[in-house]
mmCIF file of C-alpha atoms in Angstrom:
data_model
loop_
_atom_site.group_PDB
_atom_site.id
_atom_site.type_symbol
_atom_site.label_atom_id
_atom_site.label_comp_id
_atom_site.label_asym_id
_atom_site.label_seq_id
_atom_site.Cartn_x
_atom_site.Cartn_y
_atom_site.Cartn_z
ATOM 1 C CA LEU A 1 54.739 36.570 227.304
ATOM 2 C CA PHE A 2 58.449 36.397 226.637
ATOM 3 C CA ARG A 3 59.224 34.464 223.487
ATOM 4 C CA SER A 4 62.817 33.744 222.611
ATOM 5 C CA GLN A 5 63.686 34.032 218.975
ATOM 6 C CA LYS A 6 65.850 31.354 217.381
ATOM 7 C CA LYS A 7 69.303 32.524 216.380
ATOM 8 C CA TYR A 8 71.738 31.057 213.894
ATOM 9 C CA VAL A 9 75.521 31.024 214.064
ATOM 10 C CA THR A 10 77.653 32.246 211.179
ATOM 11 C CA THR A 11 81.297 33.216 210.775
ATOM 12 C CA ILE A 12 82.251 36.695 209.602
ATOM 13 C CA HIS A 13 85.489 38.536 208.842
ATOM 14 C CA ILE A 14 85.815 42.214 209.689
ATOM 15 C CA HIS A 15 88.768 43.925 207.964
ATOM 16 C CA SER A 16 90.226 46.965 209.707
ATOM 17 C CA LYS A 17 92.674 49.267 207.912
ATOM 18 C CA THR A 18 94.312 50.223 211.181
ATOM 19 C CA LYS A 19 96.611 48.219 213.415
ATOM 20 C CA GLU A 20 95.107 50.001 216.427
ATOM 21 C CA ASN A 21 92.935 47.754 218.524
ATOM 22 C CA LYS A 22 89.348 48.651 217.600
ATOM 23 C CA LEU A 23 87.866 45.472 218.996
ATOM 24 C CA VAL A 24 85.966 47.109 221.867
ATOM 25 C CA ASP A 25 84.278 49.496 219.440
ATOM 26 C CA ILE A 26 83.312 46.651 217.094
ATOM 27 C CA LEU A 27 81.938 44.517 219.930
ATOM 28 C CA GLN A 28 79.898 47.452 221.215
ATOM 29 C CA LYS A 29 78.355 48.016 217.764
ATOM 30 C CA LEU A 30 77.419 44.344 217.499
ATOM 31 C CA SER A 31 75.946 44.328 220.998
ATOM 32 C CA ILE A 32 73.732 47.324 220.172
ATOM 33 C CA LEU A 33 72.444 45.325 217.178
ATOM 34 C CA ASP A 34 71.594 42.370 219.481
ATOM 35 C CA ILE A 35 74.287 40.144 218.002
ATOM 36 C CA GLN A 36 76.067 37.789 220.379
ATOM 37 C CA ILE A 37 79.627 36.627 219.784
ATOM 38 C CA ASP A 38 80.526 32.985 220.334
ATOM 39 C CA ARG A 39 84.178 33.052 219.207
ATOM 40 C CA LEU A 40 86.701 35.670 218.211
ATOM 41 C CA VAL A 41 90.134 35.399 216.589
ATOM 42 C CA THR A 42 92.391 38.260 215.548
ATOM 43 C CA ILE A 43 94.340 37.640 212.356
ATOM 44 C CA ASN A 44 97.317 39.956 211.877
ATOM 45 C CA ARG A 45 98.129 40.951 208.330
ATOM 46 C CA ASP A 46 100.757 43.385 207.011
ATOM 47 C CA LYS A 47 98.699 46.555 206.888
ATOM 48 C CA GLU A 48 95.437 45.484 208.478
ATOM 49 C CA GLU A 49 93.777 43.519 211.228
ATOM 50 C CA VAL A 50 91.147 40.920 210.414
ATOM 51 C CA TYR A 51 88.741 39.876 213.131
ATOM 52 C CA GLU A 52 87.109 36.492 212.639
ATOM 53 C CA LEU A 53 83.949 36.138 214.680
ATOM 54 C CA ASP A 54 81.336 33.451 215.108
ATOM 55 C CA VAL A 55 78.153 35.428 215.713
ATOM 56 C CA PHE A 56 74.521 34.612 216.444
ATOM 57 C CA VAL A 57 71.974 36.378 214.209
ATOM 58 C CA ARG A 58 68.192 36.073 213.794
ATOM 59 C CA ASN A 59 68.212 35.828 209.991
ATOM 60 C CA VAL A 60 69.986 37.050 206.847
ATOM 61 C CA ASP A 61 68.408 40.522 207.115
ATOM 62 C CA HIS A 62 69.780 40.864 210.649
ATOM 63 C CA LEU A 63 73.236 39.956 209.334
ATOM 64 C CA LYS A 64 72.959 42.417 206.421
ATOM 65 C CA LYS A 65 71.972 45.208 208.816
ATOM 66 C CA ALA A 66 75.066 44.474 210.914
ATOM 67 C CA PHE A 67 77.261 44.590 207.798
ATOM 68 C CA THR A 68 75.742 47.925 206.778
ATOM 69 C CA GLU A 69 76.274 49.442 210.229
ATOM 70 C CA LEU A 70 79.850 48.170 210.494
ATOM 71 C CA MET A 71 80.735 49.534 207.027
ATOM 72 C CA LYS A 72 79.730 53.035 208.210
ATOM 73 C CA THR A 73 82.815 52.950 210.445
ATOM 74 C CA SER A 74 85.765 54.767 208.875
ATOM 75 C CA TYR A 75 88.432 52.183 209.723
ATOM 76 C CA ILE A 76 86.491 49.125 208.500
ATOM 77 C CA THR A 77 87.294 48.310 204.880
ATOM 78 C CA ASN A 78 85.295 45.109 204.419
ATOM 79 C CA VAL A 79 82.870 42.814 206.208
ATOM 80 C CA GLU A 80 82.197 39.387 204.774
ATOM 81 C CA ARG A 81 80.499 36.157 205.635
ATOM 82 C CA VAL A 82 82.798 33.129 205.646
ATOM 83 C CA MET A 83 81.263 30.008 204.154
ATOM 84 C CA ARG A 84 82.641 26.776 205.524
#
């Protein structure tokens, strides 16, 4: 039997130290981790790009795993959950 697992939406910021567009790479990493994106905004800063994403995750551990995997990427300087 196929059982769908409930997912929760949360907003995250991904800080990239490069101005090069790394969005495709980031989206691919999230897809591999079974994280769906609902909304995406690119925020341009002086020396970095910040991607704001609304993502669907199964639970806090799923979110933490995504943060850990994203931080392994050389150009990502920070990943944080945005509380609103």
